[in-house]
Amino acid sequence: MGEHTHRHSGDMASSLCWNCKGTLEEADLCGTCVKIQPFKEGRDYFDILGLPHRLVIDSGILTEKFHEKSRLFHPDFHRMEIHTEQEISLTNASRLNQAFKTLKDPFLRAAYYLSLQKLGNPAIDPKKRLSPQDLMELMELKEELESEVAIGHQEKAFARLEKETKNLEGIILGNMQEIDQLESGAESLSPDQPLTEETLESLQKKKVRLSRDLEYRKYILSIRREILTPATVKETS
Amino acid sequence: MTRTVIGIDLGTTNSLVAIIENGKLRVIPDTEGRKLLPSVVALSSSGVQVGFSAKARINDPETVVVYSAKRLMGRSFADVENEIRQLAYPLANIDGLPLIPDQYRNRHLSAPQIGALILAELRKRAEVALGQTVTDAVITVPAYFNDAQRQATKDAGEMAGLNVLRILNEPTAAALAYGFGTGKDGLYAVYDLGGGTFDFSLLSIRRGVFEVKSTSGDTHLGGDDFDQAIIAQWLKILPKGVDPSRPEVRDLLRKEAEKAKIALSQSTETTVSLPAIGFETTLSRESMNKWVEPLVQRTLIPVHKALSDAGVSPGEVDGVILVGGATRLLRVKEAVGELFNRPVFDEHDPDLVVGEGAAVQGDILSGARKDMLLLDVTPLSLGIETMGGVMSSLIPRNTTIPTQAKELFTTFLDGQVKVDIHVLQGEREMAKDNRSLARFSLTDIAPMTAGAARIEVTFTIDANGILDVRALDQRTGHSQGVVVHPSYGISKDTVREMIKESFQHAQEDFQTRMLIDSRTEATTVTNATRRALEKLGPDILPDDERLVINKQLDTLEKAVKGENAKLIRDETSALDQVTRPLAERLMNTSVQGALGGKALPETEMEA
Ligand SMILES: Nc1ncnc2c1ncn2[C@@H]1O[C@H](COP(=O)(O)OP(=O)(O)OP(=O)(O)O)[C@@H](O)[C@H]1O
Ligand SMILES: [Mg+2]
């Protein structure tokens, strides 16, 4: 199966409404009895928010979608309904909140995006370990920073850490854009037209890099948490 | 038709009840026009008093006057031990809970029971004003209240016979009141310094959706602490021979300190005079500001935490909403103004705005409006204790609620039939440093080899910020028994006991409500009958019959003025009896009239 077919997850082929048993035209709401519908197993966060599977998402649009769906599912609007509907509302609203939280943060979003594709593509699993070389690099960074702090140069250590983080995040964000471009280029082709070997390879490389960078960033953040003693928190906030 | 849902601000020092009426916010005053109700309960041989009359007895040696009970909500005796010396009433440690002895009735009262008395009083207020019974309510709590404190507040509502539709965060409520009707879209900060608690929240308002970004606070910081800071200085200059540990002296000083503090919002200097203990001094705004400065600075710690959690800098905030009586302190306004350098909104009365917001949320929950929606967050991280006493976080703080987290549990021993889960709330790494919420036992697990059981536990934090735990045996698909042992506060059984205990009270309430209901009904019927009589000529209503009806109307009206619900009901049925022949005739003439094309006042008799 071509990788890019994954994102046309028309996940509601001929489902029935839990309430009136009518055929559902759309996934969230029954057109006949106007009852909200439980999310299907396979619906991922992009589907839930009604957004295309993209790494770059406009935060304004994301918020708008989130609010729109919240108005549909939030328990406040289903308080008077029967128990089943209240349960659906609670579960859907919870998942919706989770979806928004994940997609709002570009780094969480990227990790989530990759995790959706990791089956059949373990090289991009964001949970996989960093290479020994990366780990070594991080250890060195940590030691250097710690010795800066030990001689009272918190400010300097923090500035360096800031710079490292910003740098890495810039690279990640750029990479996310590039992957989107390649993917959307691929999507404009007809589904039965295979991607060129070259495009596929380049995509895969970028995703592997993305997955490594995301993991690397996590380490940097945890170093940052460790370095930031309560005293420095006060100074910098 | 939608039922009115009342909004209640259950404050440390003052409480109030508000509603939305014909689309307008209204704080319901008592019969004397007072909007606030002191959160004070007096226990004496002559009975239990609530509010102003209770507050008036504060120096009566024969009366136990309970105030600031909110500080005890959902907390253990150990939690509040340090504060007890600030309270002038006794607390007993019973099963680890701080209870208030009521020697006159041979019982102990918990904080939720005190809260229930206050809530019942507010409920009565609303019922009298609305002329109908009220059960549905939204009650506010400090945003930084943990699960136990929220649950305790909800229990208090239930003990007062209320159906608590929502436990609402106070700063969020304030924002709702500000956004109600006029709300300008943007990012707002709510700085809420009340009598006993401090809350800070950041939220965005966008087309009727109020989305809380982050919240933080200190459940032990408020105007009361400012009073204590002033007292601490005065203790140094108290005349010799005055024993400051005596409760009466403490009370005098506390009142005088608050008075001086409030006076200094207007003037730059005030005189302090307590002839009873021979204490006389002056206090300048400058010295007071100096004394309270550490407290003002303490409020800024949660402010920075919330800003950093939301990834927002002070400059991005469009406006700051000031809530709570203690924000009237000029130094507080100044400090907040300096930090944000943004317009400060204080045009809503800071004493009322929280209750008003509760009424707005009540209106939303009553189904009356769909244009506003509130998305709030949980203030504290929720987790479970894992190996080595470490807390493993399941739901991080500032997660939008409702929210769910699932976790898979299994057995460690062959044939194990029970698994214990220790649920915690807090931000510290070690379980023991966080607040223990409850221990949940998964019971009746089918015995099998270690590690074979697959029990999926769902932790739900609902829109009230209250935890619910459910378990599912993945192998059978059946729900798995969960037994809850709350660590603090009161177990469900005790709550049920207390509800039963307050049944006596509820009976009294019931009488009042019966009375209100029967009055309402009687008034409606009399009005409708009188209107009908005016329009009917002697052709339909002979004079002797009119006389009988009029007499019964007078009798009923007299009964309505009295207190006897049964009498009112009886007289209402009597009126029904004497007007029945007329009603029947009207029905017929209305048919004839309809045939003859004559307009008739038949609708007037409908009621
Ligand atoms: N003019 C004023 N200047 C300074 N402080 C004031 C002024 N007026 C009232 N206060 C203080 O405000 C506090 C009470 O505030 P408020 O009524 O908002 O609290 P509350 O709602 O009862 O408490 P909480 O919200 O913490 O549960 C008291 O400490 C009181 O002394
Ligand atoms: Mg308050």
mmCIF file of N, CA and C in Angstrom, chain A residues 59-61 63-64 66-67 70-71 74-80 83 87 89-91 93-95 97-98 100-101 104 234 237, chain B residues 165-166 206-209 211 304 361 364-367 369-375 396 399-404 460 462-463 470:
data_model
loop_
_atom_site.group_PDB
_atom_site.id
_atom_site.type_symbol
_atom_site.label_atom_id
_atom_site.label_comp_id
_atom_site.label_asym_id
_atom_site.label_seq_id
_atom_site.Cartn_x
_atom_site.Cartn_y
_atom_site.Cartn_z
ATOM 1 N N SER A 59 -2.028 27.881 13.575
ATOM 2 C CA SER A 59 -2.579 27.767 14.931
ATOM 3 C C SER A 59 -3.969 28.396 15.029
ATOM 4 N N GLY A 60 -4.228 29.415 14.219
ATOM 5 C CA GLY A 60 -5.560 30.023 14.216
ATOM 6 C C GLY A 60 -6.617 29.038 13.752
ATOM 7 N N ILE A 61 -6.310 28.332 12.678
ATOM 8 C CA ILE A 61 -7.263 27.353 12.152
ATOM 9 C C ILE A 61 -7.469 26.221 13.145
ATOM 10 N N THR A 63 -7.166 26.296 16.416
ATOM 11 C CA THR A 63 -8.004 26.752 17.531
ATOM 12 C C THR A 63 -9.469 26.832 17.111
ATOM 13 N N GLU A 64 -9.676 27.356 15.910
ATOM 14 C CA GLU A 64 -11.044 27.476 15.410
ATOM 15 C C GLU A 64 -11.722 26.107 15.352
ATOM 16 N N PHE A 66 -10.900 23.455 16.985
ATOM 17 C CA PHE A 66 -11.049 22.944 18.348
ATOM 18 C C PHE A 66 -12.308 23.521 19.005
ATOM 19 N N HIS A 67 -12.497 24.802 18.846
ATOM 20 C CA HIS A 67 -13.677 25.428 19.442
ATOM 21 C C HIS A 67 -14.958 24.920 18.784
ATOM 22 N N SER A 70 -15.588 21.574 20.076
ATOM 23 C CA SER A 70 -15.937 21.637 21.493
ATOM 24 C C SER A 70 -17.407 22.007 21.661
ATOM 25 N N ARG A 71 -17.863 22.918 20.834
ATOM 26 C CA ARG A 71 -19.274 23.310 20.897
ATOM 27 C C ARG A 71 -20.185 22.125 20.603
ATOM 28 N N HIS A 74 -18.889 19.191 23.969
ATOM 29 C CA HIS A 74 -18.662 19.483 25.391
ATOM 30 C C HIS A 74 -19.842 19.046 26.266
ATOM 31 N N PRO A 75 -19.531 18.395 27.412
ATOM 32 C CA PRO A 75 -20.592 17.892 28.304
ATOM 33 C C PRO A 75 -21.615 18.957 28.722
ATOM 34 N N ASP A 76 -21.200 20.214 28.782
ATOM 35 C CA ASP A 76 -22.150 21.267 29.178
ATOM 36 C C ASP A 76 -23.377 21.291 28.278
ATOM 37 N N PHE A 77 -23.199 20.876 27.029
ATOM 38 C CA PHE A 77 -24.315 20.949 26.091
ATOM 39 C C PHE A 77 -25.105 19.636 26.015
ATOM 40 N N HIS A 78 -24.699 18.653 26.803
ATOM 41 C CA HIS A 78 -25.401 17.362 26.734
ATOM 42 C C HIS A 78 -25.864 16.905 28.109
ATOM 43 N N ARG A 79 -25.913 17.855 29.007
ATOM 44 C CA ARG A 79 -26.229 17.570 30.390
ATOM 45 C C ARG A 79 -27.622 16.959 30.567
ATOM 46 N N MET A 80 -28.559 17.423 29.750
ATOM 47 C CA MET A 80 -29.950 16.992 29.922
ATOM 48 C C MET A 80 -30.252 15.701 29.178
ATOM 49 N N HIS A 83 -28.053 8.998 29.471
ATOM 50 C CA HIS A 83 -26.733 8.613 29.940
ATOM 51 C C HIS A 83 -25.760 8.293 28.792
ATOM 52 N N GLU A 87 -22.137 9.999 28.131
ATOM 53 C CA GLU A 87 -20.883 9.246 28.092
ATOM 54 C C GLU A 87 -20.108 9.548 26.812
ATOM 55 N N SER A 89 -20.335 12.174 25.038
ATOM 56 C CA SER A 89 -19.870 13.547 25.134
ATOM 57 C C SER A 89 -18.597 13.630 25.979
ATOM 58 N N LEU A 90 -18.591 12.934 27.104
ATOM 59 C CA LEU A 90 -17.425 12.957 27.997
ATOM 60 C C LEU A 90 -16.191 12.362 27.313
ATOM 61 N N THR A 91 -16.379 11.203 26.682
ATOM 62 C CA THR A 91 -15.249 10.536 26.042
ATOM 63 C C THR A 91 -14.749 11.338 24.844
ATOM 64 N N ALA A 93 -15.170 14.576 24.205
ATOM 65 C CA ALA A 93 -14.577 15.843 24.624
ATOM 66 C C ALA A 93 -13.171 15.602 25.184
ATOM 67 N N SER A 94 -13.005 14.518 25.933
ATOM 68 C CA SER A 94 -11.684 14.210 26.477
ATOM 69 C C SER A 94 -10.673 13.957 25.365
ATOM 70 N N ARG A 95 -11.092 13.170 24.375
ATOM 71 C CA ARG A 95 -10.164 12.877 23.268
ATOM 72 C C ARG A 95 -9.884 14.129 22.452
ATOM 73 N N ASN A 97 -9.855 17.182 23.567
ATOM 74 C CA ASN A 97 -8.911 17.997 24.327
ATOM 75 C C ASN A 97 -7.489 17.480 24.168
ATOM 76 N N GLN A 98 -7.375 16.139 24.209
ATOM 77 C CA GLN A 98 -6.079 15.502 24.034
ATOM 78 C C GLN A 98 -5.526 15.796 22.642
ATOM 79 N N PHE A 100 -6.226 18.314 20.680
ATOM 80 C CA PHE A 100 -5.837 19.716 20.547
ATOM 81 C C PHE A 100 -4.492 19.960 21.214
ATOM 82 N N LYS A 101 -4.356 19.405 22.409
ATOM 83 C CA LYS A 101 -3.124 19.598 23.159
ATOM 84 C C LYS A 101 -1.923 19.069 22.368
ATOM 85 N N LYS A 104 -1.356 21.183 19.022
ATOM 86 C CA LYS A 104 -1.055 22.586 19.257
ATOM 87 C C LYS A 104 0.450 22.819 19.305
ATOM 88 N N LYS A 234 14.154 31.778 39.305
ATOM 89 C CA LYS A 234 13.708 33.107 39.722
ATOM 90 C C LYS A 234 14.360 34.189 38.870
ATOM 91 N N SER A 237 12.814 34.134 35.128
ATOM 92 C CA SER A 237 11.397 34.263 34.779
ATOM 93 C C SER A 237 10.888 35.666 35.053
ATOM 94 N N LEU B 165 -24.649 21.219 39.861
ATOM 95 C CA LEU B 165 -24.395 20.933 38.446
ATOM 96 C C LEU B 165 -22.945 21.165 38.073
ATOM 97 N N ARG B 166 -22.305 22.073 38.784
ATOM 98 C CA ARG B 166 -20.923 22.350 38.430
ATOM 99 C C ARG B 166 -20.182 22.976 39.594
ATOM 100 N N ARG B 206 -12.613 33.964 22.775
ATOM 101 C CA ARG B 206 -12.730 34.066 21.338
ATOM 102 C C ARG B 206 -14.121 33.619 20.922
ATOM 103 N N ARG B 207 -14.879 34.523 20.434
ATOM 104 C CA ARG B 207 -16.242 34.270 19.965
ATOM 105 C C ARG B 207 -17.050 33.414 20.930
ATOM 106 N N GLY B 208 -17.072 33.821 22.154
ATOM 107 C CA GLY B 208 -17.910 33.132 23.130
ATOM 108 C C GLY B 208 -17.271 31.907 23.762
ATOM 109 N N VAL B 209 -16.101 31.500 23.258
ATOM 110 C CA VAL B 209 -15.426 30.371 23.897
ATOM 111 C C VAL B 209 -14.372 30.915 24.868
ATOM 112 N N GLU B 211 -11.429 29.938 26.940
ATOM 113 C CA GLU B 211 -10.498 28.828 27.049
ATOM 114 C C GLU B 211 -9.398 29.167 28.044
ATOM 115 N N HIS B 304 3.891 34.091 37.794
ATOM 116 C CA HIS B 304 4.961 33.727 36.857
ATOM 117 C C HIS B 304 4.846 32.273 36.420
ATOM 118 N N GLN B 361 -22.636 30.625 34.185
ATOM 119 C CA GLN B 361 -22.409 29.208 33.904
ATOM 120 C C GLN B 361 -23.688 28.412 34.178
ATOM 121 N N ILE B 364 -25.812 28.662 31.207
ATOM 122 C CA ILE B 364 -25.338 27.769 30.143
ATOM 123 C C ILE B 364 -25.821 26.351 30.416
ATOM 124 N N LEU B 365 -25.649 25.901 31.672
ATOM 125 C CA LEU B 365 -26.003 24.526 32.001
ATOM 126 C C LEU B 365 -27.510 24.293 32.014
ATOM 127 N N SER B 366 -28.283 25.346 32.188
ATOM 128 C CA SER B 366 -29.731 25.171 32.180
ATOM 129 C C SER B 366 -30.214 24.929 30.751
ATOM 130 N N GLY B 367 -29.307 25.091 29.801
ATOM 131 C CA GLY B 367 -29.678 24.886 28.404
ATOM 132 C C GLY B 367 -30.223 26.158 27.780
ATOM 133 N N ARG B 369 -28.627 28.895 26.994
ATOM 134 C CA ARG B 369 -27.784 29.581 26.005
ATOM 135 C C ARG B 369 -26.716 28.656 25.460
ATOM 136 N N LYS B 370 -26.469 28.792 24.161
ATOM 137 C CA LYS B 370 -25.460 27.962 23.512
ATOM 138 C C LYS B 370 -24.339 28.820 22.951
ATOM 139 N N ASP B 371 -24.423 30.125 23.182
ATOM 140 C CA ASP B 371 -23.437 31.005 22.556
ATOM 141 C C ASP B 371 -22.145 31.087 23.355
ATOM 142 N N MET B 372 -22.171 30.621 24.607
ATOM 143 C CA MET B 372 -20.954 30.685 25.409
ATOM 144 C C MET B 372 -20.537 29.279 25.821
ATOM 145 N N LEU B 373 -19.227 29.080 25.854
ATOM 146 C CA LEU B 373 -18.710 27.784 26.289
ATOM 147 C C LEU B 373 -17.427 28.010 27.067
ATOM 148 N N LEU B 374 -17.314 27.281 28.153
ATOM 149 C CA LEU B 374 -16.158 27.419 29.016
ATOM 150 C C LEU B 374 -15.297 26.164 28.942
ATOM 151 N N LEU B 375 -14.033 26.354 28.635
ATOM 152 C CA LEU B 375 -13.087 25.226 28.621
ATOM 153 C C LEU B 375 -12.058 25.482 29.710
ATOM 154 N N PRO B 396 -1.081 15.783 33.315
ATOM 155 C CA PRO B 396 -0.320 16.935 33.794
ATOM 156 C C PRO B 396 -1.230 18.120 34.125
ATOM 157 N N THR B 399 -4.143 20.679 32.045
ATOM 158 C CA THR B 399 -4.774 19.930 30.963
ATOM 159 C C THR B 399 -6.245 20.340 30.914
ATOM 160 N N THR B 400 -6.721 20.587 29.699
ATOM 161 C CA THR B 400 -8.124 20.976 29.546
ATOM 162 C C THR B 400 -9.033 19.838 29.992
ATOM 163 N N ILE B 401 -10.065 20.184 30.764
ATOM 164 C CA ILE B 401 -11.005 19.176 31.242
ATOM 165 C C ILE B 401 -12.315 19.266 30.471
ATOM 166 N N PRO B 402 -13.051 18.186 30.307
ATOM 167 C CA PRO B 402 -12.791 16.860 30.856
ATOM 168 C C PRO B 402 -11.595 16.200 30.178
ATOM 169 N N THR B 403 -10.979 15.276 30.911
ATOM 170 C CA THR B 403 -9.858 14.563 30.328
ATOM 171 C C THR B 403 -9.807 13.148 30.898
ATOM 172 N N GLN B 404 -9.252 12.252 30.105
ATOM 173 C CA GLN B 404 -9.151 10.870 30.550
ATOM 174 C C GLN B 404 -7.755 10.346 30.296
ATOM 175 N N THR B 460 -10.724 9.609 34.995
ATOM 176 C CA THR B 460 -11.425 10.713 34.342
ATOM 177 C C THR B 460 -11.438 11.916 35.271
ATOM 178 N N ASP B 462 -13.573 15.121 35.405
ATOM 179 C CA ASP B 462 -14.739 15.677 34.724
ATOM 180 C C ASP B 462 -14.658 17.205 34.664
ATOM 181 N N ALA B 463 -15.716 17.805 34.122
ATOM 182 C CA ALA B 463 -15.689 19.258 33.942
ATOM 183 C C ALA B 463 -15.690 20.022 35.264
ATOM 184 N N ARG B 470 -12.551 4.259 36.858
ATOM 185 C CA ARG B 470 -13.281 3.059 36.459
ATOM 186 C C ARG B 470 -12.300 2.038 35.912
#
